[in-house]
PDB file of C-alpha atoms and ligand atoms in Angstrom:
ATOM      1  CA  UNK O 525       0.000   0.000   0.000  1.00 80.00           C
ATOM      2  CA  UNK O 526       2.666   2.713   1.307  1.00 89.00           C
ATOM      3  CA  UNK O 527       5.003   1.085  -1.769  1.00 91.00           C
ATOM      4  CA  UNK O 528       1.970   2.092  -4.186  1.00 93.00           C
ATOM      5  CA  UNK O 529       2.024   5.506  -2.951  1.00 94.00           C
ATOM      6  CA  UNK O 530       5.441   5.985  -2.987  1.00 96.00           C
ATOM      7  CA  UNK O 531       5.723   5.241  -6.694  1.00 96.00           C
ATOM      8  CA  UNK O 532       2.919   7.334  -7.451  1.00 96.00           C
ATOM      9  CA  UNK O 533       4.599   9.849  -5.553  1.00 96.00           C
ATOM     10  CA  UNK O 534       7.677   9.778  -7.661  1.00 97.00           C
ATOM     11  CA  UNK O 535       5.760   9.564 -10.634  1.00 97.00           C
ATOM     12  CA  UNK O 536       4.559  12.685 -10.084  1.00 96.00           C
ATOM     13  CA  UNK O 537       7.667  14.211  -9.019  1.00 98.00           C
ATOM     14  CA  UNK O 538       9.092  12.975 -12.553  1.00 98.00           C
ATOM     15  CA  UNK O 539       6.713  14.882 -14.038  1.00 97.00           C
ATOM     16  CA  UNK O 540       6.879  18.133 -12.061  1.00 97.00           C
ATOM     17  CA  UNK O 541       9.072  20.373 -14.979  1.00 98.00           C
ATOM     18  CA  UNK O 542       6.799  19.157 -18.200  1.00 97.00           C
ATOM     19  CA  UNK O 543       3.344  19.547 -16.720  1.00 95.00           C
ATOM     20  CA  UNK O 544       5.082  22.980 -15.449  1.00 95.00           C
ATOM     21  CA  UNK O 545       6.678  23.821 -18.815  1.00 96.00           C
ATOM     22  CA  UNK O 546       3.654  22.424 -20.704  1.00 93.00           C
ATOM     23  CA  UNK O 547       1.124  25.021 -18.047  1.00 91.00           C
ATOM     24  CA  UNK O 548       3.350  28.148 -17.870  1.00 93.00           C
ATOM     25  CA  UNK O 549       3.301  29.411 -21.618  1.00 93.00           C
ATOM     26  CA  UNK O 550       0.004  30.441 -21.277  1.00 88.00           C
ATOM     27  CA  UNK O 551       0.637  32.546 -18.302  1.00 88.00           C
ATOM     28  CA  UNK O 552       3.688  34.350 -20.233  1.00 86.00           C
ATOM     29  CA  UNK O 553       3.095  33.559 -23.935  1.00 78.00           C
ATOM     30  CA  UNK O 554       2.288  36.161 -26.774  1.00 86.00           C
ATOM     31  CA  UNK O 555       4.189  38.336 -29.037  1.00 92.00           C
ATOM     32  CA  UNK O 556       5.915  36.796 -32.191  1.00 96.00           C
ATOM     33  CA  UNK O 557       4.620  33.688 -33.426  1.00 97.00           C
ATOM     34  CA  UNK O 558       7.192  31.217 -33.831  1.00 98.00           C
ATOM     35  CA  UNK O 559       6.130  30.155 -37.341  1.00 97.00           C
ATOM     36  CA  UNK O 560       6.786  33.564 -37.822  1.00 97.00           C
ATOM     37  CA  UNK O 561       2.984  34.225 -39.310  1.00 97.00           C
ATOM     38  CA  UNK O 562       4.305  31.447 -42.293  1.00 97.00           C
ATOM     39  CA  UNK O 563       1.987  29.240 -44.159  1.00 98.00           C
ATOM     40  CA  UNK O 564       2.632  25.505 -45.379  1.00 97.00           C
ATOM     41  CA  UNK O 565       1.701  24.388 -48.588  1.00 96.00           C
ATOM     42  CA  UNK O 566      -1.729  23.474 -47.900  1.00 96.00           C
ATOM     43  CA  UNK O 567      -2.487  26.841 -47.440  1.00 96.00           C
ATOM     44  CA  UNK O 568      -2.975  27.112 -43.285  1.00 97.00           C
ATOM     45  CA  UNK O 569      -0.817  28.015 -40.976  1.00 97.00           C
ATOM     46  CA  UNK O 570       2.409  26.278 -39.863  1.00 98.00           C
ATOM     47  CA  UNK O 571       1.786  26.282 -36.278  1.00 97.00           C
ATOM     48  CA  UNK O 572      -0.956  29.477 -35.444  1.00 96.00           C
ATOM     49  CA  UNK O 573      -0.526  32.338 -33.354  1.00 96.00           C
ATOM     50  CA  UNK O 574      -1.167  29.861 -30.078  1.00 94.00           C
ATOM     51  CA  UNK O 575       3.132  28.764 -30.326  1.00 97.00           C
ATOM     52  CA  UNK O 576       4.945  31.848 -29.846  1.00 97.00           C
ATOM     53  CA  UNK O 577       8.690  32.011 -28.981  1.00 97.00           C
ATOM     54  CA  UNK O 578       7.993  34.118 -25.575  1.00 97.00           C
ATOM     55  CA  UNK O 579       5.546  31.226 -24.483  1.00 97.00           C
ATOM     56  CA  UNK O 580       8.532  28.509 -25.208  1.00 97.00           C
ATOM     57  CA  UNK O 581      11.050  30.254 -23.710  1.00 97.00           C
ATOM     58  CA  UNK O 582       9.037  30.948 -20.587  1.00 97.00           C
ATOM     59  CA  UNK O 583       8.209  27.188 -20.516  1.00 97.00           C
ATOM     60  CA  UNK O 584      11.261  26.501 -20.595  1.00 98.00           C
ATOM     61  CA  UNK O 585      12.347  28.561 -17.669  1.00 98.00           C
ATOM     62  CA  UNK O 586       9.852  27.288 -15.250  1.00 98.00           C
ATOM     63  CA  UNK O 587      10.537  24.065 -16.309  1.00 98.00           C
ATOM     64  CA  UNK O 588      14.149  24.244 -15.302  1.00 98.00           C
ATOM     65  CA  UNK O 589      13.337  26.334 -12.019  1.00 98.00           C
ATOM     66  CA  UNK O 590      11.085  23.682 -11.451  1.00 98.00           C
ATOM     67  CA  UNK O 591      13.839  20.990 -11.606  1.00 98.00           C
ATOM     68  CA  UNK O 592      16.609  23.196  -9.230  1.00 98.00           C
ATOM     69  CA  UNK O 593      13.320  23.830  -6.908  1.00 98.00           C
ATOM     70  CA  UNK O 594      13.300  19.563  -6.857  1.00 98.00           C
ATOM     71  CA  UNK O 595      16.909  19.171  -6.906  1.00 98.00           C
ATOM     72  CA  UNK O 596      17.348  21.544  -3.658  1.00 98.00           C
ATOM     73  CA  UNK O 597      14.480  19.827  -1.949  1.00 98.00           C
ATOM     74  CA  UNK O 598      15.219  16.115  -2.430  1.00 98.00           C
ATOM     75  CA  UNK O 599      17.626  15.673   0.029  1.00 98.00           C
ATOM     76  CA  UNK O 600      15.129  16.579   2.572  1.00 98.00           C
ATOM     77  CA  UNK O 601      12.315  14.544   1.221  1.00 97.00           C
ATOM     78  CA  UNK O 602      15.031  11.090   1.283  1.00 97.00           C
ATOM     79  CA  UNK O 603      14.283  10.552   5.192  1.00 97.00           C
ATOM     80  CA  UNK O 604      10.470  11.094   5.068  1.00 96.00           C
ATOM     81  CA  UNK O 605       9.992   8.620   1.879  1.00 96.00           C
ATOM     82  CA  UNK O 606      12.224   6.291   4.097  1.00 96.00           C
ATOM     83  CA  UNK O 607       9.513   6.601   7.214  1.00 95.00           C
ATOM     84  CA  UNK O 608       7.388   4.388   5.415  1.00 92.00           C
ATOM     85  CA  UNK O 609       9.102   2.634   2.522  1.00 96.00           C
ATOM     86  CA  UNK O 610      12.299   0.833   2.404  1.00 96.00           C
ATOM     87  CA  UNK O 611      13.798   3.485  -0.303  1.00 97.00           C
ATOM     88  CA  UNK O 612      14.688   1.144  -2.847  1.00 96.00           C
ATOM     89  CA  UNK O 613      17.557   2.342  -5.794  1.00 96.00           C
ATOM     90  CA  UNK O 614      15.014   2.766  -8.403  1.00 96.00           C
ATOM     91  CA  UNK O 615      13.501   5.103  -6.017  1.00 97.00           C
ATOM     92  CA  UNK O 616      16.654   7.638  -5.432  1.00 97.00           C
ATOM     93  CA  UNK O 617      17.306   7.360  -9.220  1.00 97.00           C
ATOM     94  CA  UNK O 618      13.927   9.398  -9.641  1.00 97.00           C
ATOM     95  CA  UNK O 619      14.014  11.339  -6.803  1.00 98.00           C
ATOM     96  CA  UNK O 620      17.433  12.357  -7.214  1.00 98.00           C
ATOM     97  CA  UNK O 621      17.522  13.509 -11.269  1.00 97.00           C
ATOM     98  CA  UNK O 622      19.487  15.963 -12.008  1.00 96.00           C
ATOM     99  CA  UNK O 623      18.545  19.626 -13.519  1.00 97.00           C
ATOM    100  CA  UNK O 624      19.956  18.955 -17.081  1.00 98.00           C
ATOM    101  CA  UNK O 625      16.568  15.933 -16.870  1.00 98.00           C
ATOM    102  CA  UNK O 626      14.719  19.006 -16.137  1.00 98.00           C
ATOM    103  CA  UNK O 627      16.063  21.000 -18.895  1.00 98.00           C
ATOM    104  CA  UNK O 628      15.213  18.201 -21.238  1.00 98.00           C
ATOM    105  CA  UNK O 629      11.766  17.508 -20.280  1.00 98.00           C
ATOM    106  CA  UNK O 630      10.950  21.151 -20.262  1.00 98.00           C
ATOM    107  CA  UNK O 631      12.571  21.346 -23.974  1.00 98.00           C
ATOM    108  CA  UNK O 632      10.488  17.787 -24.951  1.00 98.00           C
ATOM    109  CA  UNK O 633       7.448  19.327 -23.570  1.00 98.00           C
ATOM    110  CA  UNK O 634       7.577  22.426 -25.212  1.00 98.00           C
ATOM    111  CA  UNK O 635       8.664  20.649 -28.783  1.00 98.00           C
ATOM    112  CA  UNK O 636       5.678  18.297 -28.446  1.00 97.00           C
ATOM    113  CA  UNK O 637       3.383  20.717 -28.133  1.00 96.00           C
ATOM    114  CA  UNK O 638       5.104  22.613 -31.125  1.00 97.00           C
ATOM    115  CA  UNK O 639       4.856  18.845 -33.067  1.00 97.00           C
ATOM    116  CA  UNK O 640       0.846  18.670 -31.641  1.00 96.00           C
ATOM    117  CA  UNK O 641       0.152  22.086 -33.541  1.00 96.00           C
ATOM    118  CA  UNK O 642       1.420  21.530 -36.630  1.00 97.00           C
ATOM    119  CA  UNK O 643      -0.365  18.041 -36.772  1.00 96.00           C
ATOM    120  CA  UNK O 644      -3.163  20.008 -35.444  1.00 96.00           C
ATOM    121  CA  UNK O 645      -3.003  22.367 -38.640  1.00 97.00           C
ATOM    122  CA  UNK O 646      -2.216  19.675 -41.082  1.00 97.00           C
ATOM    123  CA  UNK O 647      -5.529  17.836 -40.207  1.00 96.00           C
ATOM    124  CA  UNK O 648      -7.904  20.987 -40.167  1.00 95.00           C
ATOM    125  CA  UNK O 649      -7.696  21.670 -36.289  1.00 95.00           C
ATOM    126  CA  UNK O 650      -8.139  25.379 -35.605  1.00 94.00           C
ATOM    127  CA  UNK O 651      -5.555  27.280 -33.228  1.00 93.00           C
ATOM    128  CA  UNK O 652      -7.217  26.677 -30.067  1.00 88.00           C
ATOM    129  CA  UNK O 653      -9.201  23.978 -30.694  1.00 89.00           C
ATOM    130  CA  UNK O 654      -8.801  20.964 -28.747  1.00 86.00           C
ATOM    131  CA  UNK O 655      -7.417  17.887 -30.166  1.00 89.00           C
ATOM    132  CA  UNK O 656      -8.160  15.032 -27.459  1.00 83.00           C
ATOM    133  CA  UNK O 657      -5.548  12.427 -26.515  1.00 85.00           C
ATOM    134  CA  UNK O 658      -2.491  14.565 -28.286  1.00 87.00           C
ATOM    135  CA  UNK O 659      -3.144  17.895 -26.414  1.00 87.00           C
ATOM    136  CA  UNK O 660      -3.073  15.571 -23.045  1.00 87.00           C
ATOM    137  CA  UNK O 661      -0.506  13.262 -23.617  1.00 92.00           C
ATOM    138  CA  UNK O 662       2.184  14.422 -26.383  1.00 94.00           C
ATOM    139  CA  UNK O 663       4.247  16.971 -24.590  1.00 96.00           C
ATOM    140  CA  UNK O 664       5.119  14.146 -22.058  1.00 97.00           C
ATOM    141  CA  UNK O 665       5.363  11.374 -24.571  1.00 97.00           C
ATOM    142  CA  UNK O 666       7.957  13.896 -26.116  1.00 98.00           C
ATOM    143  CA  UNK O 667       9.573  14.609 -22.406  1.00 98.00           C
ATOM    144  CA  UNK O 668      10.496  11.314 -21.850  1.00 98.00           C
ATOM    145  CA  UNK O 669      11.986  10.766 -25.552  1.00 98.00           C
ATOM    146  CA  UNK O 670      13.757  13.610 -25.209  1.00 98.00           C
ATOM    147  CA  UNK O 671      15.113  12.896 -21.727  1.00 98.00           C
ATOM    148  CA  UNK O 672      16.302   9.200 -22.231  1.00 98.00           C
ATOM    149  CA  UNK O 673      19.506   9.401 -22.947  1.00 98.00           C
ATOM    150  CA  UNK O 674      20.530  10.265 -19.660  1.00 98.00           C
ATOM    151  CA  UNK O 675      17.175   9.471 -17.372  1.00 98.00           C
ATOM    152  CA  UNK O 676      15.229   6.179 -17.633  1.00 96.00           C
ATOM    153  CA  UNK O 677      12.510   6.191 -15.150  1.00 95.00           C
ATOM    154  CA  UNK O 678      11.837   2.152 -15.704  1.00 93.00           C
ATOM    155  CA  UNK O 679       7.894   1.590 -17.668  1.00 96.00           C
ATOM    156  CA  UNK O 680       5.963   1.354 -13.801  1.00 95.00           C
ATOM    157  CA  UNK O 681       7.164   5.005 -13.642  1.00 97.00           C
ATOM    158  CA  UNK O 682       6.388   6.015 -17.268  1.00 97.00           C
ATOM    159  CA  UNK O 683       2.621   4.034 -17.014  1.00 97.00           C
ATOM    160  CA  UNK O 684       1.605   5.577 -13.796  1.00 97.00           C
ATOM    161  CA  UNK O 685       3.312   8.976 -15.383  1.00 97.00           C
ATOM    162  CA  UNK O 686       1.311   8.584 -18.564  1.00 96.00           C
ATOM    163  CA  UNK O 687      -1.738   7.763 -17.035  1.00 95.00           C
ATOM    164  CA  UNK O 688      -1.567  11.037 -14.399  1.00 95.00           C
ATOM    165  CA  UNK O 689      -0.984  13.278 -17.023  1.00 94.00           C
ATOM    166  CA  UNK O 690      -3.636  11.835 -18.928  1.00 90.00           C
ATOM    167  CA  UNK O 691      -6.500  12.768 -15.971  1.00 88.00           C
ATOM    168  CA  UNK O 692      -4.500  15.526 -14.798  1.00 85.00           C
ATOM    169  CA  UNK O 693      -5.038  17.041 -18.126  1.00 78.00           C
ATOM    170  CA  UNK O 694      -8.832  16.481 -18.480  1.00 80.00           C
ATOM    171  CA  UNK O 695      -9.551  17.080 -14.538  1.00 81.00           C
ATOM    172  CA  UNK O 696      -8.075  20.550 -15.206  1.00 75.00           C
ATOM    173  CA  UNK O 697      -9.794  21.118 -18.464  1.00 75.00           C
ATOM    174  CA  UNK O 698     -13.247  19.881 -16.477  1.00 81.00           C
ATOM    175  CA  UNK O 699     -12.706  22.398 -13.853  1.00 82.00           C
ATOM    176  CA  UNK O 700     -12.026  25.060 -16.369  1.00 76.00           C
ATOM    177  CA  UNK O 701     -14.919  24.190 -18.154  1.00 81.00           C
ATOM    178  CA  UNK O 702     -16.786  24.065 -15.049  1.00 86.00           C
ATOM    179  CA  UNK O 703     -15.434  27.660 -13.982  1.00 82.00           C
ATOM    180  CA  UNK O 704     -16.623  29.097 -17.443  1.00 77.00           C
ATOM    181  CA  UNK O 705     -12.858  29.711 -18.942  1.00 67.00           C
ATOM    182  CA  UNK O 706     -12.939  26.942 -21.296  1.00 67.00           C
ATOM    183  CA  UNK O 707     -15.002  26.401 -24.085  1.00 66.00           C
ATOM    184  CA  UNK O 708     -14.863  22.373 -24.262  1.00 67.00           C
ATOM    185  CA  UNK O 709     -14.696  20.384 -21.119  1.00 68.00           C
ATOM    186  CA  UNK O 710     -11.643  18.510 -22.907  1.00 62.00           C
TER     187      UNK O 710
HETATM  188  N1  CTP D 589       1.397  29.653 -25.707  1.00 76.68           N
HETATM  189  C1  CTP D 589       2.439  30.418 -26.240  1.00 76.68           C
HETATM  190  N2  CTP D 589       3.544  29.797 -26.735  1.00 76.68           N
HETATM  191  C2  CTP D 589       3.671  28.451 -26.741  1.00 76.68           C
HETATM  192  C3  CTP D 589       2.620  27.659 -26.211  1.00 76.68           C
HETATM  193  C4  CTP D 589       1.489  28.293 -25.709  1.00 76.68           C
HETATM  194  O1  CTP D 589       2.369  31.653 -26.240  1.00 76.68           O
HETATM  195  N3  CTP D 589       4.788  27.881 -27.234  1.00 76.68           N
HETATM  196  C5  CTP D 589       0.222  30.352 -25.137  1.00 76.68           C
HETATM  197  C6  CTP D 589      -0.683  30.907 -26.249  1.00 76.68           C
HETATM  198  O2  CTP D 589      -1.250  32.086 -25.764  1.00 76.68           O
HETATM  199  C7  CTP D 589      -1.726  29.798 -26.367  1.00 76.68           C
HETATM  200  C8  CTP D 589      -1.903  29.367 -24.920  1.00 76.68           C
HETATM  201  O3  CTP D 589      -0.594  29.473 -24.368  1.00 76.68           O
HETATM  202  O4  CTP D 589      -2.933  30.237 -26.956  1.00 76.68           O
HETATM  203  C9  CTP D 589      -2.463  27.969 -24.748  1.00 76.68           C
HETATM  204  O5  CTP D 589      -1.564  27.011 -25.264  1.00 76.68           O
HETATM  205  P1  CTP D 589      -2.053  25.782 -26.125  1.00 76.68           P
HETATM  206  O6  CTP D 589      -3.385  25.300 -25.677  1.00 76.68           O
HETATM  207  O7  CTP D 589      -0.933  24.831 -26.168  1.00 76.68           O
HETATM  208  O8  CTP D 589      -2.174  26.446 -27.603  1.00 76.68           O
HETATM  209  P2  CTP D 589      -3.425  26.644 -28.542  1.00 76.68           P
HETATM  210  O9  CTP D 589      -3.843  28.072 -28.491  1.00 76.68           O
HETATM  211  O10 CTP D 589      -4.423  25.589 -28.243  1.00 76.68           O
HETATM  212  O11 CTP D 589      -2.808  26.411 -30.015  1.00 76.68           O
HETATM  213  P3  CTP D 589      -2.730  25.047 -30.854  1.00 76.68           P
HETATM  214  O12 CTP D 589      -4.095  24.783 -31.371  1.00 76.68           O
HETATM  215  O13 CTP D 589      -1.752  25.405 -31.937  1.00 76.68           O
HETATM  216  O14 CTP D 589      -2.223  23.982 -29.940  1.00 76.68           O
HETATM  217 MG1   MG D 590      -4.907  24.271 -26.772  1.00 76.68          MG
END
């Protein structure tokens, strides 16, 4: 039961700097659109006004603040994981990673949801409008491709990672919805 909860725990903590670099744009976006206003050959927009280069870079910071906040608190949170679990290796790999996995997850987030708009675009999908299942899941499909060279959570990790992001995604979406700042509840 506690070893359940740790691992979710740590799944979470994995994905601390993409859900943060995947959130923040929004909060700090605008300006110049990083397709530059360009259009592809079938005559819509690369990407939309919805990428800009502000919004990646300042996913990109907060995704690697993120990752020195974790890095600076982990040594504190190794005795309290050990009050109820035996803290197995596995376990300090995660919560030990480094900033640089930070810097890559924040970069893999951000690129995967640069990759999500232009197959958004190339399929007739509006800037804005949602596109279930790849707005949820492909910035942290893309974190953890771009991060394994040097991090490898193990697939427990990346299932119970996958699957949080998943609801995480659509609980916020609901409560946005809910709150009358959404237009879709997805
Ligand atoms: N944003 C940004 N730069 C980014 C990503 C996001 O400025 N690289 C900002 C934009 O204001 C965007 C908002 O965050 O409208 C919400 O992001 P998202 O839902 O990912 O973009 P969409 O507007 O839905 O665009 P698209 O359909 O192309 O995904
Ligand atoms: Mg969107």
């Amino acid at each position: 039961m506690y070893e359940e909860l740790a691992l979710f725990e740590l799944a979470i903590w994995i994905g601390l700097p993409a859900w943060i670099a995947n959130a923040t744009p929004v909060l700090g976006g605008g300006g110049r659109p990083i397709d530059g206003g360009r259009y592809f050959r079938d005559g819509r927009r690369l990407l939309g006004n919805g990428k800009t280069i502000r919004g990646f870079i300042v996913g990109i910071i907060f995704g690697t603040l993120t990752g020195v906040g974790q890095f600076l608190i982990a040594p504190y949170l190794r005795p309290l994981l050990a009050l109820y679990v035996t803290v197995t290796p596995e376990m300090d790999y995660v919560l030990f990673m480094q900033i640089p996995v930070a810097i890559l997850m924040s970069f893999g987030a951000l690129t995967g949801d640069v990759v999500g708009s232009f197959i958004k675009r190339r399929v007739g999908v509006e800037s804005g409008d949602p596109s279930p299942v790849m707005d949820q899941l492909g910035f942290i499909i893309m974190a953890l491709i771009f991060v394994a060279p040097i991090f490898e959570p193990g697939p427990i990790f990346v299932a119970i990672l996958i699957t949080a992001t998943f609801f995480i995604h659509w609980l916020s979406n609901a409560i946005g919805y809910v709150l009358g700042v959404k237009k879709h509840p997805w």
